[in-house]
mmCIF file of C-alpha atoms and ligand atoms in Angstrom:
data_model
loop_
_atom_site.group_PDB
_atom_site.id
_atom_site.type_symbol
_atom_site.label_atom_id
_atom_site.label_comp_id
_atom_site.label_asym_id
_atom_site.label_seq_id
_atom_site.Cartn_x
_atom_site.Cartn_y
_atom_site.Cartn_z
ATOM 1 C CA UNK Y 98 85.075 107.367 115.799
ATOM 2 C CA UNK Y 99 85.554 108.425 112.166
ATOM 3 C CA UNK Y 100 83.693 111.683 112.230
ATOM 4 C CA UNK Y 101 81.789 114.165 114.439
ATOM 5 C CA UNK Y 102 79.215 116.877 113.886
ATOM 6 C CA UNK Y 103 81.906 119.235 112.458
ATOM 7 C CA UNK Y 104 83.735 116.788 110.121
ATOM 8 C CA UNK Y 105 83.642 117.853 106.500
ATOM 9 C CA UNK Y 106 83.957 115.415 103.577
ATOM 10 C CA UNK Y 107 84.275 115.790 99.814
ATOM 11 C CA UNK Y 108 81.422 114.133 97.914
ATOM 12 C CA UNK Y 109 80.991 114.519 94.116
ATOM 13 C CA UNK Y 110 82.453 118.080 93.978
ATOM 14 C CA UNK Y 111 80.960 119.479 97.178
ATOM 15 C CA UNK Y 112 82.299 119.928 100.651
ATOM 16 C CA UNK Y 113 79.611 118.719 103.043
ATOM 17 C CA UNK Y 114 79.252 117.699 106.630
ATOM 18 C CA UNK Y 115 79.923 113.971 107.069
ATOM 19 C CA UNK Y 116 76.679 113.641 109.013
ATOM 20 C CA UNK Y 117 74.737 114.967 105.997
ATOM 21 C CA UNK Y 118 76.452 112.817 103.420
ATOM 22 C CA UNK Y 119 74.174 110.298 101.682
ATOM 23 C CA UNK Y 120 74.626 107.384 99.347
ATOM 24 C CA UNK Y 121 72.091 105.195 97.561
ATOM 25 C CA UNK Y 122 71.060 101.903 98.904
ATOM 26 C CA UNK Y 123 70.943 100.721 95.260
ATOM 27 C CA UNK Y 124 74.635 101.539 94.537
ATOM 28 C CA UNK Y 125 76.155 98.738 92.586
ATOM 29 C CA UNK Y 126 79.223 98.876 94.818
ATOM 30 C CA UNK Y 127 77.156 98.150 97.887
ATOM 31 C CA UNK Y 128 75.633 94.988 96.284
ATOM 32 C CA UNK Y 129 78.513 93.556 94.284
ATOM 33 C CA UNK Y 130 81.792 95.150 95.596
ATOM 34 C CA UNK Y 131 82.659 96.893 92.346
ATOM 35 C CA UNK Y 132 84.234 99.992 93.759
ATOM 36 C CA UNK Y 133 87.775 101.040 94.618
ATOM 37 C CA UNK Y 134 89.517 102.915 97.355
ATOM 38 C CA UNK Y 135 92.928 103.869 98.658
ATOM 39 C CA UNK Y 136 94.512 104.563 102.069
ATOM 40 C CA UNK Y 137 96.878 107.464 102.465
ATOM 41 C CA UNK Y 138 98.682 108.966 105.451
ATOM 42 C CA UNK Y 139 99.200 112.614 106.304
ATOM 43 C CA UNK Y 140 102.002 113.363 108.813
ATOM 44 C CA UNK Y 141 102.688 116.383 110.930
ATOM 45 C CA UNK Y 142 106.199 117.403 109.905
ATOM 46 C CA UNK Y 143 106.609 120.515 111.992
ATOM 47 C CA UNK Y 144 106.060 122.749 109.014
ATOM 48 C CA UNK Y 145 102.367 121.829 108.749
ATOM 49 C CA UNK Y 146 101.736 118.388 107.265
ATOM 50 C CA UNK Y 147 102.837 116.086 104.444
ATOM 51 C CA UNK Y 148 100.661 113.651 102.599
ATOM 52 C CA UNK Y 149 103.141 110.873 101.872
ATOM 53 C CA UNK Y 150 103.391 109.740 98.294
ATOM 54 C CA UNK Y 151 100.040 111.354 97.412
ATOM 55 C CA UNK Y 152 100.864 111.102 93.657
ATOM 56 C CA UNK Y 153 101.425 107.312 93.834
ATOM 57 C CA UNK Y 154 98.274 106.702 95.854
ATOM 58 C CA UNK Y 155 95.958 108.781 93.716
ATOM 59 C CA UNK Y 156 97.467 107.284 90.480
ATOM 60 C CA UNK Y 157 96.803 103.779 92.006
ATOM 61 C CA UNK Y 158 93.181 104.867 92.726
ATOM 62 C CA UNK Y 159 92.774 105.965 89.152
ATOM 63 C CA UNK Y 160 94.275 102.725 87.751
ATOM 64 C CA UNK Y 161 92.156 100.643 90.195
ATOM 65 C CA UNK Y 162 89.043 102.404 89.095
ATOM 66 C CA UNK Y 163 89.687 101.584 85.472
ATOM 67 C CA UNK Y 164 89.808 97.838 86.274
ATOM 68 C CA UNK Y 165 86.249 97.974 87.381
ATOM 69 C CA UNK Y 166 85.104 100.317 84.623
ATOM 70 C CA UNK Y 167 84.659 103.383 86.886
ATOM 71 C CA UNK Y 168 85.878 106.722 85.630
ATOM 72 C CA UNK Y 169 87.395 109.047 88.203
ATOM 73 C CA UNK Y 170 86.359 112.560 87.146
ATOM 74 C CA UNK Y 171 89.491 114.163 88.635
ATOM 75 C CA UNK Y 172 93.083 114.251 87.676
ATOM 76 C CA UNK Y 173 95.727 112.955 90.182
ATOM 77 C CA UNK Y 174 96.777 116.630 90.750
ATOM 78 C CA UNK Y 175 93.111 117.607 91.528
ATOM 79 C CA UNK Y 176 92.771 114.812 94.079
ATOM 80 C CA UNK Y 177 96.017 115.852 95.727
ATOM 81 C CA UNK Y 178 94.595 119.384 96.066
ATOM 82 C CA UNK Y 179 91.402 118.031 97.514
ATOM 83 C CA UNK Y 180 93.310 115.822 99.988
ATOM 84 C CA UNK Y 181 95.365 118.816 101.251
ATOM 85 C CA UNK Y 182 92.187 120.930 101.623
ATOM 86 C CA UNK Y 183 90.430 118.097 103.396
ATOM 87 C CA UNK Y 184 93.084 117.916 106.056
ATOM 88 C CA UNK Y 185 93.136 121.714 106.413
ATOM 89 C CA UNK Y 186 89.293 122.004 106.638
ATOM 90 C CA UNK Y 187 89.225 119.383 109.394
ATOM 91 C CA UNK Y 188 92.157 120.861 111.363
ATOM 92 C CA UNK Y 189 94.025 117.591 111.125
ATOM 93 C CA UNK Y 190 97.700 116.892 110.578
ATOM 94 C CA UNK Y 191 98.431 113.282 111.569
ATOM 95 C CA UNK Y 192 95.530 111.566 109.685
ATOM 96 C CA UNK Y 193 94.392 108.724 107.522
ATOM 97 C CA UNK Y 194 92.879 109.817 104.232
ATOM 98 C CA UNK Y 195 90.236 107.474 102.527
ATOM 99 C CA UNK Y 196 89.277 108.241 98.980
ATOM 100 C CA UNK Y 197 86.510 105.980 97.625
ATOM 101 C CA UNK Y 198 85.140 105.588 94.132
ATOM 102 C CA UNK Y 199 81.796 103.897 93.909
ATOM 103 C CA UNK Y 200 79.205 103.095 91.336
ATOM 104 C CA UNK Y 201 75.759 104.578 91.323
ATOM 105 C CA UNK Y 202 72.418 102.671 91.317
ATOM 106 C CA UNK Y 203 72.622 99.537 89.147
ATOM 107 C CA UNK Y 204 71.310 96.105 90.066
ATOM 108 C CA UNK Y 205 72.564 94.323 86.997
ATOM 109 C CA UNK Y 206 76.083 92.863 86.534
ATOM 110 C CA UNK Y 207 77.208 95.332 83.976
ATOM 111 C CA UNK Y 208 79.340 98.521 84.307
ATOM 112 C CA UNK Y 209 77.379 101.195 86.069
ATOM 113 C CA UNK Y 210 76.791 104.600 84.288
ATOM 114 C CA UNK Y 211 77.211 106.712 87.343
ATOM 115 C CA UNK Y 212 80.412 107.135 89.300
ATOM 116 C CA UNK Y 213 80.681 108.846 92.676
ATOM 117 C CA UNK Y 214 83.843 110.169 94.338
ATOM 118 C CA UNK Y 215 84.135 110.579 98.023
ATOM 119 C CA UNK Y 216 87.068 111.539 100.245
ATOM 120 C CA UNK Y 217 87.209 111.556 104.062
ATOM 121 C CA UNK Y 218 89.940 111.602 106.702
ATOM 122 C CA UNK Y 219 90.312 110.909 110.415
ATOM 123 C CA UNK Y 220 92.821 111.362 113.035
ATOM 124 C CA UNK Y 221 95.585 108.823 113.115
ATOM 125 C CA UNK Y 222 97.924 108.882 116.049
ATOM 126 C CA UNK Y 223 101.667 108.663 115.671
ATOM 127 C CA UNK Y 224 102.558 105.241 116.841
ATOM 128 C CA UNK Y 225 105.810 104.745 118.768
ATOM 129 C CA UNK Y 226 105.809 101.193 117.323
ATOM 130 C CA UNK Y 227 103.295 98.419 117.153
ATOM 131 C CA UNK Y 228 102.885 95.416 119.313
ATOM 132 C CA UNK Y 229 104.637 92.307 117.898
ATOM 133 C CA UNK Y 230 102.099 90.175 116.052
ATOM 134 C CA UNK Y 231 101.556 86.425 116.454
ATOM 135 C CA UNK Y 232 100.423 85.372 113.062
ATOM 136 C CA UNK Y 233 99.026 82.291 111.356
ATOM 137 C CA UNK Y 234 98.866 81.110 107.816
ATOM 138 C CA UNK Y 235 95.303 81.479 106.840
ATOM 139 C CA UNK Y 236 93.126 78.814 105.281
ATOM 140 C CA UNK Y 237 91.673 81.546 103.024
ATOM 141 C CA UNK Y 238 93.791 82.179 99.839
ATOM 142 C CA UNK Y 239 94.292 85.490 98.161
ATOM 143 C CA UNK Y 240 92.193 85.425 94.972
ATOM 144 C CA UNK Y 241 93.986 84.502 91.788
ATOM 145 C CA UNK Y 242 94.838 87.385 89.492
ATOM 146 C CA UNK Y 243 92.816 85.422 86.880
ATOM 147 C CA UNK Y 244 89.718 85.781 89.064
ATOM 148 C CA UNK Y 245 90.003 89.436 89.914
ATOM 149 C CA UNK Y 246 92.777 92.122 89.374
ATOM 150 C CA UNK Y 247 94.713 91.742 92.640
ATOM 151 C CA UNK Y 248 96.907 94.713 91.834
ATOM 152 C CA UNK Y 249 93.886 97.051 92.281
ATOM 153 C CA UNK Y 250 92.309 98.074 95.528
ATOM 154 C CA UNK Y 251 88.944 96.781 94.638
ATOM 155 C CA UNK Y 252 86.411 96.576 97.536
ATOM 156 C CA UNK Y 253 85.301 93.001 96.635
ATOM 157 C CA UNK Y 254 88.879 91.764 96.920
ATOM 158 C CA UNK Y 255 88.771 92.549 100.614
ATOM 159 C CA UNK Y 256 86.290 89.802 101.433
ATOM 160 C CA UNK Y 257 89.016 87.094 101.598
ATOM 161 C CA UNK Y 258 91.256 89.431 103.577
ATOM 162 C CA UNK Y 259 88.527 90.154 106.199
ATOM 163 C CA UNK Y 260 87.698 86.457 106.513
ATOM 164 C CA UNK Y 261 91.370 85.590 106.967
ATOM 165 C CA UNK Y 262 91.789 88.317 109.698
ATOM 166 C CA UNK Y 263 88.604 87.173 111.463
ATOM 167 C CA UNK Y 264 89.762 83.476 111.394
ATOM 168 C CA UNK Y 265 93.173 84.375 112.893
ATOM 169 C CA UNK Y 266 91.541 86.356 115.697
ATOM 170 C CA UNK Y 267 89.026 83.590 116.355
ATOM 171 C CA UNK Y 268 91.899 81.166 116.779
ATOM 172 C CA UNK Y 269 93.766 83.384 119.157
ATOM 173 C CA UNK Y 270 96.316 84.959 116.785
ATOM 174 C CA UNK Y 271 96.734 88.626 116.127
ATOM 175 C CA UNK Y 272 96.840 88.588 112.337
ATOM 176 C CA UNK Y 273 96.717 86.360 109.337
ATOM 177 C CA UNK Y 274 99.080 85.728 106.419
ATOM 178 C CA UNK Y 275 97.410 84.745 103.125
ATOM 179 C CA UNK Y 276 98.927 82.261 100.707
ATOM 180 C CA UNK Y 277 98.370 82.860 96.928
ATOM 181 C CA UNK Y 278 96.589 80.330 94.723
ATOM 182 C CA UNK Y 279 99.949 78.592 94.133
ATOM 183 C CA UNK Y 280 100.522 78.037 97.878
ATOM 184 C CA UNK Y 281 103.223 80.816 98.187
ATOM 185 C CA UNK Y 282 103.275 83.499 100.880
ATOM 186 C CA UNK Y 283 101.228 86.416 99.462
ATOM 187 C CA UNK Y 284 100.530 89.131 101.999
ATOM 188 C CA UNK Y 285 98.648 90.237 105.180
ATOM 189 C CA UNK Y 286 95.094 91.253 105.061
ATOM 190 C CA UNK Y 287 96.058 94.955 104.701
ATOM 191 C CA UNK Y 288 99.841 94.845 104.180
ATOM 192 C CA UNK Y 289 102.832 93.361 102.281
ATOM 193 C CA UNK Y 290 105.297 91.096 103.926
ATOM 194 C CA UNK Y 291 109.149 90.781 104.085
ATOM 195 C CA UNK Y 292 111.228 88.317 105.898
ATOM 196 C CA UNK Y 293 114.873 88.550 106.877
ATOM 197 C CA UNK Y 294 117.427 85.632 106.533
ATOM 198 C CA UNK Y 295 121.194 85.993 107.034
ATOM 199 C CA UNK Y 296 121.201 89.719 106.662
ATOM 200 C CA UNK Y 297 119.130 89.915 103.456
ATOM 201 C CA UNK Y 298 115.407 90.609 102.839
ATOM 202 C CA UNK Y 299 113.027 88.555 100.774
ATOM 203 C CA UNK Y 300 109.484 89.515 99.710
ATOM 204 C CA UNK Y 301 106.898 87.966 97.351
ATOM 205 C CA UNK Y 302 107.336 88.979 93.758
ATOM 206 C CA UNK Y 303 104.570 91.036 92.061
ATOM 207 C CA UNK Y 304 101.868 89.116 90.253
ATOM 208 C CA UNK Y 305 99.673 87.720 93.077
ATOM 209 C CA UNK Y 306 99.827 90.676 95.524
ATOM 210 C CA UNK Y 307 98.874 94.300 95.906
ATOM 211 C CA UNK Y 308 102.018 96.345 94.753
ATOM 212 C CA UNK Y 309 102.157 98.357 97.985
ATOM 213 C CA UNK Y 310 103.540 101.837 98.126
ATOM 214 C CA UNK Y 311 105.248 101.159 101.403
ATOM 215 C CA UNK Y 312 106.700 98.014 99.894
ATOM 216 C CA UNK Y 313 108.396 100.124 97.216
ATOM 217 C CA UNK Y 314 109.510 102.704 99.743
ATOM 218 C CA UNK Y 315 111.131 100.045 101.711
ATOM 219 C CA UNK Y 316 112.982 98.714 98.605
ATOM 220 C CA UNK Y 317 114.142 102.322 97.918
ATOM 221 C CA UNK Y 318 115.414 102.647 101.517
ATOM 222 C CA UNK Y 319 117.142 99.183 101.236
ATOM 223 C CA UNK Y 320 118.870 100.420 98.113
ATOM 224 C CA UNK Y 321 120.141 103.485 100.002
ATOM 225 C CA UNK Y 322 121.303 101.310 102.919
ATOM 226 C CA UNK Y 323 122.778 98.606 100.764
ATOM 227 C CA UNK Y 324 120.502 95.951 102.066
ATOM 228 C CA UNK Y 325 119.847 93.201 99.463
ATOM 229 C CA UNK Y 326 116.195 92.489 98.766
ATOM 230 C CA UNK Y 327 115.075 89.608 96.624
ATOM 231 C CA UNK Y 328 111.483 89.431 95.141
ATOM 232 C CA UNK Y 329 110.562 85.772 94.591
ATOM 233 C CA UNK Y 330 108.067 83.004 95.241
ATOM 234 C CA UNK Y 331 108.228 82.146 98.946
ATOM 235 C CA UNK Y 332 107.096 78.803 100.307
ATOM 236 C CA UNK Y 333 105.699 78.617 103.858
ATOM 237 C CA UNK Y 334 108.617 76.395 104.671
ATOM 238 C CA UNK Y 335 111.074 79.053 103.771
ATOM 239 C CA UNK Y 336 109.195 81.547 105.737
ATOM 240 C CA UNK Y 337 109.221 79.399 108.846
ATOM 241 C CA UNK Y 338 113.061 79.374 108.638
ATOM 242 C CA UNK Y 339 113.315 83.149 108.610
ATOM 243 C CA UNK Y 340 115.261 85.114 111.228
ATOM 244 C CA UNK Y 341 112.692 87.802 111.367
ATOM 245 C CA UNK Y 342 109.653 89.150 109.442
ATOM 246 C CA UNK Y 343 107.549 92.223 109.173
ATOM 247 C CA UNK Y 344 104.309 93.509 107.568
ATOM 248 C CA UNK Y 345 104.322 96.915 105.814
ATOM 249 C CA UNK Y 346 101.648 99.241 104.722
ATOM 250 C CA UNK Y 347 100.557 102.835 104.712
ATOM 251 C CA UNK Y 348 98.404 102.506 107.826
ATOM 252 C CA UNK Y 349 100.704 100.409 110.019
ATOM 253 C CA UNK Y 350 104.063 101.408 108.474
ATOM 254 C CA UNK Y 351 106.387 98.548 109.440
ATOM 255 C CA UNK Y 352 105.063 96.028 111.924
ATOM 256 C CA UNK Y 353 107.044 93.377 113.603
ATOM 257 C CA UNK Y 354 105.840 89.703 113.197
ATOM 258 C CA UNK Y 355 107.069 87.790 116.180
ATOM 259 C CA UNK Y 356 105.766 84.333 115.312
ATOM 260 C CA UNK Y 357 103.917 82.303 112.684
ATOM 261 C CA UNK Y 358 101.705 79.336 113.525
ATOM 262 C CA UNK Y 359 103.121 79.354 117.111
ATOM 263 C CA UNK Y 360 106.811 79.272 115.971
ATOM 264 C CA UNK Y 361 108.850 82.251 117.105
ATOM 265 C CA UNK Y 362 111.388 83.967 114.874
ATOM 266 C CA UNK Y 363 114.972 83.950 116.304
ATOM 267 C CA UNK Y 364 115.833 87.583 116.059
ATOM 268 C CA UNK Y 365 114.707 90.344 118.341
ATOM 269 C CA UNK Y 366 112.878 93.189 116.798
ATOM 270 C CA UNK Y 367 115.471 95.746 118.037
ATOM 271 C CA UNK Y 368 118.234 93.783 116.269
ATOM 272 C CA UNK Y 369 116.362 93.297 112.961
ATOM 273 C CA UNK Y 370 116.633 95.049 109.676
ATOM 274 C CA UNK Y 371 112.869 95.874 109.918
ATOM 275 C CA UNK Y 372 113.577 97.938 113.036
ATOM 276 C CA UNK Y 373 116.248 100.011 111.248
ATOM 277 C CA UNK Y 374 114.063 100.452 108.237
ATOM 278 C CA UNK Y 375 111.177 101.777 110.416
ATOM 279 C CA UNK Y 376 113.441 104.614 111.741
ATOM 280 C CA UNK Y 377 114.373 105.654 108.301
ATOM 281 C CA UNK Y 378 110.806 105.262 107.015
ATOM 282 C CA UNK Y 379 109.509 107.537 109.799
ATOM 283 C CA UNK Y 380 111.937 110.291 108.602
ATOM 284 C CA UNK Y 381 110.994 109.826 104.853
ATOM 285 C CA UNK Y 382 107.310 110.230 105.408
ATOM 286 C CA UNK Y 383 107.944 113.785 106.791
ATOM 287 C CA UNK Y 384 109.348 115.174 103.598
ATOM 288 C CA UNK Y 385 106.915 117.412 101.980
ATOM 289 C CA UNK Y 386 107.090 116.470 98.286
ATOM 290 C CA UNK Y 387 104.003 118.456 97.337
ATOM 291 C CA UNK Y 388 104.730 121.813 98.947
ATOM 292 C CA UNK Y 389 108.484 121.312 98.643
ATOM 293 C CA UNK Y 390 109.268 121.969 102.295
ATOM 294 C CA UNK Y 391 112.114 120.243 104.012
ATOM 295 C CA UNK Y 392 112.036 118.110 107.114
ATOM 296 C CA UNK Y 393 112.417 119.852 110.435
HETATM 297 N N1 LIG N 251 98.209 94.596 100.606
HETATM 298 C C1 LIG N 251 96.962 94.785 100.931
HETATM 299 C C2 LIG N 251 95.997 93.764 100.710
HETATM 300 C C3 LIG N 251 96.585 96.091 101.393
HETATM 301 O O1 LIG N 251 95.320 96.360 101.697
HETATM 302 C C4 LIG N 251 97.541 97.098 101.641
HETATM 303 C C5 LIG N 251 97.196 98.460 102.192
HETATM 304 N N2 LIG N 251 96.913 99.314 101.113
HETATM 305 C C6 LIG N 251 98.953 96.786 101.269
HETATM 306 C C7 LIG N 251 99.253 95.471 100.833
HETATM 307 C C8 LIG N 251 99.961 97.708 101.451
HETATM 308 O O2 LIG N 251 99.862 98.788 100.536
HETATM 309 P P1 LIG N 251 100.366 100.205 100.728
HETATM 310 O O3 LIG N 251 101.795 100.108 101.207
HETATM 311 O O4 LIG N 251 100.258 100.844 99.345
HETATM 312 O O5 LIG N 251 99.490 100.887 101.805
#
């Protein structure tokens, strides 16, 4: 699914076939989760392809790595070049790019000396829109920022998210919504969250959530469209009263949430602010900021 015999990946400075790539079973990351990653989208824009907000994603990767004492041996600019070459080498355009920084062999709970850098990509279809999601408030909480830096994409942080998603599916829902340690709405397992009420948008303030790049793009678009967005602590009770809600993230863009804990939101997706935002978002991602080409 993620690679075939011809797929090339970038590992520690070399281009190699994915099928020949090897990692140590004694890597600290494998045992303790002290590694970081990012998720980036490349879009076919008719002039080739554009890697959307590559700069922001690779900067976040570097910042995340620092939080777990891993040093990325590449500049943001180097990583952007590697990402463009990766897409070219694999004849992709619409793709999902996954850079991963992981620690070398180390069985003790101290920073590892060796850092590895891996980047791969796989085909990602252009979605006409996602199915509406029936969600539930998870019994799993997003870790407190006092336990682990939640603003970084640390592998270990994803245990709670994976458990929340599994719990939701087991109980017949499509996806989970995690609360933070104070009991406020935090985010989805792999996305940020917004709700609409009386023509305005609301989203959890920063501090207990991953500061998503799609979240900031949505706020930029709202600024352009004069849609008011308020970042604040959101109680589950406020969320239940929303007219509409959506998840947002690099992989899934803007995804319509149709219900929470069995309660349907009032507004139809087609009439919601989220629906308008998705149309503008899908234009924005085409703009080639790196090669300076315009949208076709
Ligand atoms: N929260 C979590 C926990 C995520 O994994 C993601 C996906 N990276 C997001 C939010 C959305 O972030 P972004 O828009 O940068 O993809």
